[in-house]
Amino acid sequence: MNKFRFALVGCGRISKNHSELLGGGQIQNAELAAVCDFDINKAKTLADIYGVSAYNDMTEMMRNEQIDAVAVLTESGKHALNTIELSAFGKHIIVEKPMALSLKDADAMIDSCTKNKITLFIVKQNRYNPAIVKLREVLDSGRFGKLVLGSVRVRWTREQSYYDQASWRGKWATDGGVIANQASHHIDLLLWLMGPVKSVFAKSATALVDIEAEDTAVVILKFESGALGIIEATTAARPYDMEGSISILGEKGSVEIGGIAVNEIKHWAFTNSADDDIFAMTNYNENPPNVYGFGHKAFYDDVVRVMSSNETYATDVFEGRKSIELITAIYESIETGKEITLPFVPVKSKLGQV
């Protein structure tokens, strides 16, 4: 079959993960066709590596190139605007995390892609980690019994130099802080595994860097199931990244998946043991070189599968919207000092606001 041709919009930090997979021939039946960035030098640098065309105008790129899907890798605050504009070309769209910075923008993205009859793929690469896939499997089987507590910890390092590299980083209108940016994938995992959230209460601090938003936050959650949850997120770990982890505790067992990218099973114990429990502890782990992990490959394999078969995409846009709603509720709680019950209408949240 002919290869699906992908384009990238945004040639910043995360573009390396996407370009290496698509341009490096790591995704079967897919290839990189073109890249775009408002800074043409960034676009040309990336394009030269893979021998593709470079643009500084995404509209021009979409008109000139034969494209089947385009990945939006721009700063978070531009995801909605870029997606809505690109949707008019009728090509499938991939959006990096977070999907958007407001529920209004998320809904506009969904409406635009639905109107243009295209699939909007939200990057949730950690869902594809082998350890997470195995955890979801045993959770669905009922081995945990009644869920008691779910928690995530993001203890990463982002020095002032990281924020100074791009003017949009750490700003409310274009990025947000550790909750909206670095911890968004972990928040998605917690929602995906523990189910809908009933209420949240949060506190934050800007501890070690000079930015508008927070570099440290703690959140208490109550799930609709009655279970409780905790989110601990910081980019103020020093001197280097410590962990990105999730723990699930139930009446019949407990699991902790740690490592720097929720990729390594640290604890796996159930009251009724199964034949593959020991196997799981030793065979579902990965050792990625950075906090991004290896999940982008599995994500793109899934995208190509859906595009080839016209099947429904499991991680649909409404899954992405759930994360945005929870993240917005967290910021609402931080600003009001109150427990926020979901669903809700944002009033005080600064995320995505100019």
PDB file of N, CA, C and O in Angstrom, residues 84-122:
ATOM      1  N   ILE A  84      -8.115  24.171  14.310  1.00  0.00           N
ATOM      2  CA  ILE A  84      -9.318  24.651  13.626  1.00  0.00           C
ATOM      3  C   ILE A  84      -8.980  25.108  12.208  1.00  0.00           C
ATOM      4  O   ILE A  84      -9.698  24.804  11.248  1.00  0.00           O
ATOM      5  N   GLU A  85      -7.878  25.824  12.058  1.00  0.00           N
ATOM      6  CA  GLU A  85      -7.478  26.287  10.722  1.00  0.00           C
ATOM      7  C   GLU A  85      -7.107  25.112   9.820  1.00  0.00           C
ATOM      8  O   GLU A  85      -7.496  25.066   8.642  1.00  0.00           O
ATOM      9  N   LEU A  86      -6.377  24.135  10.366  1.00  0.00           N
ATOM     10  CA  LEU A  86      -5.952  22.979   9.574  1.00  0.00           C
ATOM     11  C   LEU A  86      -7.112  22.065   9.213  1.00  0.00           C
ATOM     12  O   LEU A  86      -7.090  21.390   8.170  1.00  0.00           O
ATOM     13  N   SER A  87      -8.131  22.010  10.057  1.00  0.00           N
ATOM     14  CA  SER A  87      -9.253  21.091   9.818  1.00  0.00           C
ATOM     15  C   SER A  87      -9.967  21.388   8.502  1.00  0.00           C
ATOM     16  O   SER A  87     -10.574  20.504   7.899  1.00  0.00           O
ATOM     17  N   ALA A  88      -9.876  22.615   8.035  1.00  0.00           N
ATOM     18  CA  ALA A  88     -10.537  22.990   6.779  1.00  0.00           C
ATOM     19  C   ALA A  88      -9.974  22.243   5.577  1.00  0.00           C
ATOM     20  O   ALA A  88     -10.637  22.140   4.540  1.00  0.00           O
ATOM     21  N   PHE A  89      -8.759  21.699   5.707  1.00  0.00           N
ATOM     22  CA  PHE A  89      -8.146  20.965   4.597  1.00  0.00           C
ATOM     23  C   PHE A  89      -8.613  19.513   4.536  1.00  0.00           C
ATOM     24  O   PHE A  89      -8.259  18.787   3.598  1.00  0.00           O
ATOM     25  N   GLY A  90      -9.397  19.077   5.520  1.00  0.00           N
ATOM     26  CA  GLY A  90      -9.974  17.741   5.478  1.00  0.00           C
ATOM     27  C   GLY A  90      -8.994  16.614   5.717  1.00  0.00           C
ATOM     28  O   GLY A  90      -9.245  15.471   5.315  1.00  0.00           O
ATOM     29  N   LYS A  91      -7.879  16.902   6.359  1.00  0.00           N
ATOM     30  CA  LYS A  91      -6.875  15.883   6.673  1.00  0.00           C
ATOM     31  C   LYS A  91      -6.883  15.602   8.175  1.00  0.00           C
ATOM     32  O   LYS A  91      -7.124  16.503   8.981  1.00  0.00           O
ATOM     33  N   HIS A  92      -6.605  14.361   8.532  1.00  0.00           N
ATOM     34  CA  HIS A  92      -6.596  13.995   9.943  1.00  0.00           C
ATOM     35  C   HIS A  92      -5.555  14.822  10.697  1.00  0.00           C
ATOM     36  O   HIS A  92      -4.515  15.206  10.140  1.00  0.00           O
ATOM     37  N   ILE A  93      -5.835  15.080  11.978  1.00  0.00           N
ATOM     38  CA  ILE A  93      -4.966  15.942  12.767  1.00  0.00           C
ATOM     39  C   ILE A  93      -4.544  15.241  14.055  1.00  0.00           C
ATOM     40  O   ILE A  93      -5.350  14.595  14.724  1.00  0.00           O
ATOM     41  N   ILE A  94      -3.265  15.379  14.374  1.00  0.00           N
ATOM     42  CA  ILE A  94      -2.684  14.865  15.617  1.00  0.00           C
ATOM     43  C   ILE A  94      -2.296  16.078  16.457  1.00  0.00           C
ATOM     44  O   ILE A  94      -1.696  17.025  15.944  1.00  0.00           O
ATOM     45  N   VAL A  95      -2.652  16.067  17.730  1.00  0.00           N
ATOM     46  CA  VAL A  95      -2.332  17.192  18.603  1.00  0.00           C
ATOM     47  C   VAL A  95      -1.585  16.692  19.831  1.00  0.00           C
ATOM     48  O   VAL A  95      -2.027  15.764  20.512  1.00  0.00           O
ATOM     49  N   GLU A  96      -0.445  17.303  20.109  1.00  0.00           N
ATOM     50  CA  GLU A  96       0.304  16.980  21.317  1.00  0.00           C
ATOM     51  C   GLU A  96      -0.430  17.500  22.551  1.00  0.00           C
ATOM     52  O   GLU A  96      -1.350  18.313  22.463  1.00  0.00           O
ATOM     53  N   LYS A  97       0.013  17.037  23.707  1.00  0.00           N
ATOM     54  CA  LYS A  97      -0.602  17.473  24.965  1.00  0.00           C
ATOM     55  C   LYS A  97      -0.182  18.890  25.307  1.00  0.00           C
ATOM     56  O   LYS A  97       0.880  19.342  24.859  1.00  0.00           O
ATOM     57  N   PRO A  98      -1.029  19.573  26.097  1.00  0.00           N
ATOM     58  CA  PRO A  98      -2.434  19.266  26.318  1.00  0.00           C
ATOM     59  C   PRO A  98      -3.242  19.601  25.065  1.00  0.00           C
ATOM     60  O   PRO A  98      -2.826  20.426  24.257  1.00  0.00           O
ATOM     61  N   MET A  99      -4.395  18.977  24.938  1.00  0.00           N
ATOM     62  CA  MET A  99      -5.238  19.207  23.760  1.00  0.00           C
ATOM     63  C   MET A  99      -5.500  20.697  23.541  1.00  0.00           C
ATOM     64  O   MET A  99      -5.410  21.198  22.413  1.00  0.00           O
ATOM     65  N   ALA A 100      -5.810  21.397  24.607  1.00  0.00           N
ATOM     66  CA  ALA A 100      -6.071  22.832  24.559  1.00  0.00           C
ATOM     67  C   ALA A 100      -5.865  23.383  25.958  1.00  0.00           C
ATOM     68  O   ALA A 100      -5.557  22.626  26.891  1.00  0.00           O
ATOM     69  N   LEU A 101      -6.044  24.687  26.126  1.00  0.00           N
ATOM     70  CA  LEU A 101      -5.889  25.285  27.447  1.00  0.00           C
ATOM     71  C   LEU A 101      -7.213  25.730  28.055  1.00  0.00           C
ATOM     72  O   LEU A 101      -7.234  26.279  29.155  1.00  0.00           O
ATOM     73  N   SER A 102      -8.304  25.478  27.342  1.00  0.00           N
ATOM     74  CA  SER A 102      -9.622  25.803  27.895  1.00  0.00           C
ATOM     75  C   SER A 102     -10.649  24.837  27.337  1.00  0.00           C
ATOM     76  O   SER A 102     -10.470  24.277  26.242  1.00  0.00           O
ATOM     77  N   LEU A 103     -11.742  24.651  28.081  1.00  0.00           N
ATOM     78  CA  LEU A 103     -12.818  23.786  27.605  1.00  0.00           C
ATOM     79  C   LEU A 103     -13.479  24.377  26.368  1.00  0.00           C
ATOM     80  O   LEU A 103     -13.883  23.642  25.456  1.00  0.00           O
ATOM     81  N   LYS A 104     -13.569  25.686  26.318  1.00  0.00           N
ATOM     82  CA  LYS A 104     -14.148  26.345  25.152  1.00  0.00           C
ATOM     83  C   LYS A 104     -13.351  26.019  23.900  1.00  0.00           C
ATOM     84  O   LYS A 104     -13.918  25.683  22.844  1.00  0.00           O
ATOM     85  N   ASP A 105     -12.027  26.081  24.004  1.00  0.00           N
ATOM     86  CA  ASP A 105     -11.175  25.766  22.855  1.00  0.00           C
ATOM     87  C   ASP A 105     -11.251  24.294  22.492  1.00  0.00           C
ATOM     88  O   ASP A 105     -11.266  23.932  21.311  1.00  0.00           O
ATOM     89  N   ALA A 106     -11.278  23.422  23.503  1.00  0.00           N
ATOM     90  CA  ALA A 106     -11.378  21.986  23.248  1.00  0.00           C
ATOM     91  C   ALA A 106     -12.661  21.665  22.490  1.00  0.00           C
ATOM     92  O   ALA A 106     -12.660  20.881  21.530  1.00  0.00           O
ATOM     93  N   ASP A 107     -13.763  22.268  22.912  1.00  0.00           N
ATOM     94  CA  ASP A 107     -15.048  22.029  22.249  1.00  0.00           C
ATOM     95  C   ASP A 107     -15.037  22.574  20.819  1.00  0.00           C
ATOM     96  O   ASP A 107     -15.607  21.962  19.910  1.00  0.00           O
ATOM     97  N   ALA A 108     -14.376  23.706  20.609  1.00  0.00           N
ATOM     98  CA  ALA A 108     -14.292  24.273  19.258  1.00  0.00           C
ATOM     99  C   ALA A 108     -13.485  23.363  18.341  1.00  0.00           C
ATOM    100  O   ALA A 108     -13.818  23.203  17.156  1.00  0.00           O
ATOM    101  N   MET A 109     -12.431  22.755  18.867  1.00  0.00           N
ATOM    102  CA  MET A 109     -11.621  21.814  18.094  1.00  0.00           C
ATOM    103  C   MET A 109     -12.450  20.594  17.696  1.00  0.00           C
ATOM    104  O   MET A 109     -12.416  20.135  16.542  1.00  0.00           O
ATOM    105  N   ILE A 110     -13.187  20.059  18.659  1.00  0.00           N
ATOM    106  CA  ILE A 110     -14.036  18.888  18.392  1.00  0.00           C
ATOM    107  C   ILE A 110     -15.074  19.206  17.329  1.00  0.00           C
ATOM    108  O   ILE A 110     -15.281  18.443  16.372  1.00  0.00           O
ATOM    109  N   ASP A 111     -15.740  20.336  17.472  1.00  0.00           N
ATOM    110  CA  ASP A 111     -16.785  20.727  16.521  1.00  0.00           C
ATOM    111  C   ASP A 111     -16.215  20.909  15.115  1.00  0.00           C
ATOM    112  O   ASP A 111     -16.813  20.472  14.129  1.00  0.00           O
ATOM    113  N   SER A 112     -15.045  21.543  15.019  1.00  0.00           N
ATOM    114  CA  SER A 112     -14.453  21.806  13.714  1.00  0.00           C
ATOM    115  C   SER A 112     -14.048  20.524  13.005  1.00  0.00           C
ATOM    116  O   SER A 112     -14.276  20.364  11.796  1.00  0.00           O
ATOM    117  N   CYS A 113     -13.441  19.592  13.746  1.00  0.00           N
ATOM    118  CA  CYS A 113     -13.010  18.332  13.129  1.00  0.00           C
ATOM    119  C   CYS A 113     -14.200  17.448  12.780  1.00  0.00           C
ATOM    120  O   CYS A 113     -14.188  16.756  11.756  1.00  0.00           O
ATOM    121  N   THR A 114     -15.241  17.486  13.616  1.00  0.00           N
ATOM    122  CA  THR A 114     -16.460  16.735  13.311  1.00  0.00           C
ATOM    123  C   THR A 114     -17.120  17.272  12.053  1.00  0.00           C
ATOM    124  O   THR A 114     -17.542  16.507  11.167  1.00  0.00           O
ATOM    125  N   LYS A 115     -17.185  18.582  11.945  1.00  0.00           N
ATOM    126  CA  LYS A 115     -17.774  19.228  10.778  1.00  0.00           C
ATOM    127  C   LYS A 115     -17.039  18.853   9.506  1.00  0.00           C
ATOM    128  O   LYS A 115     -17.655  18.631   8.450  1.00  0.00           O
ATOM    129  N   ASN A 116     -15.718  18.754   9.590  1.00  0.00           N
ATOM    130  CA  ASN A 116     -14.905  18.443   8.414  1.00  0.00           C
ATOM    131  C   ASN A 116     -14.647  16.942   8.238  1.00  0.00           C
ATOM    132  O   ASN A 116     -13.864  16.542   7.376  1.00  0.00           O
ATOM    133  N   LYS A 117     -15.310  16.134   9.052  1.00  0.00           N
ATOM    134  CA  LYS A 117     -15.295  14.671   8.940  1.00  0.00           C
ATOM    135  C   LYS A 117     -13.882  14.086   8.986  1.00  0.00           C
ATOM    136  O   LYS A 117     -13.505  13.248   8.170  1.00  0.00           O
ATOM    137  N   ILE A 118     -13.097  14.592   9.941  1.00  0.00           N
ATOM    138  CA  ILE A 118     -11.739  14.077  10.128  1.00  0.00           C
ATOM    139  C   ILE A 118     -11.561  13.618  11.567  1.00  0.00           C
ATOM    140  O   ILE A 118     -12.310  14.022  12.462  1.00  0.00           O
ATOM    141  N   THR A 119     -10.569  12.772  11.782  1.00  0.00           N
ATOM    142  CA  THR A 119     -10.268  12.289  13.130  1.00  0.00           C
ATOM    143  C   THR A 119      -9.241  13.194  13.783  1.00  0.00           C
ATOM    144  O   THR A 119      -8.225  13.541  13.180  1.00  0.00           O
ATOM    145  N   LEU A 120      -9.509  13.577  15.020  1.00  0.00           N
ATOM    146  CA  LEU A 120      -8.571  14.355  15.813  1.00  0.00           C
ATOM    147  C   LEU A 120      -7.926  13.408  16.821  1.00  0.00           C
ATOM    148  O   LEU A 120      -8.577  12.929  17.740  1.00  0.00           O
ATOM    149  N   PHE A 121      -6.658  13.103  16.609  1.00  0.00           N
ATOM    150  CA  PHE A 121      -5.910  12.198  17.477  1.00  0.00           C
ATOM    151  C   PHE A 121      -5.188  13.015  18.559  1.00  0.00           C
ATOM    152  O   PHE A 121      -4.416  13.919  18.239  1.00  0.00           O
ATOM    153  N   ILE A 122      -5.435  12.708  19.821  1.00  0.00           N
ATOM    154  CA  ILE A 122      -4.744  13.374  20.918  1.00  0.00           C
ATOM    155  C   ILE A 122      -3.619  12.460  21.401  1.00  0.00           C
ATOM    156  O   ILE A 122      -3.847  11.284  21.694  1.00  0.00           O
TER     157      ILE A 122
END
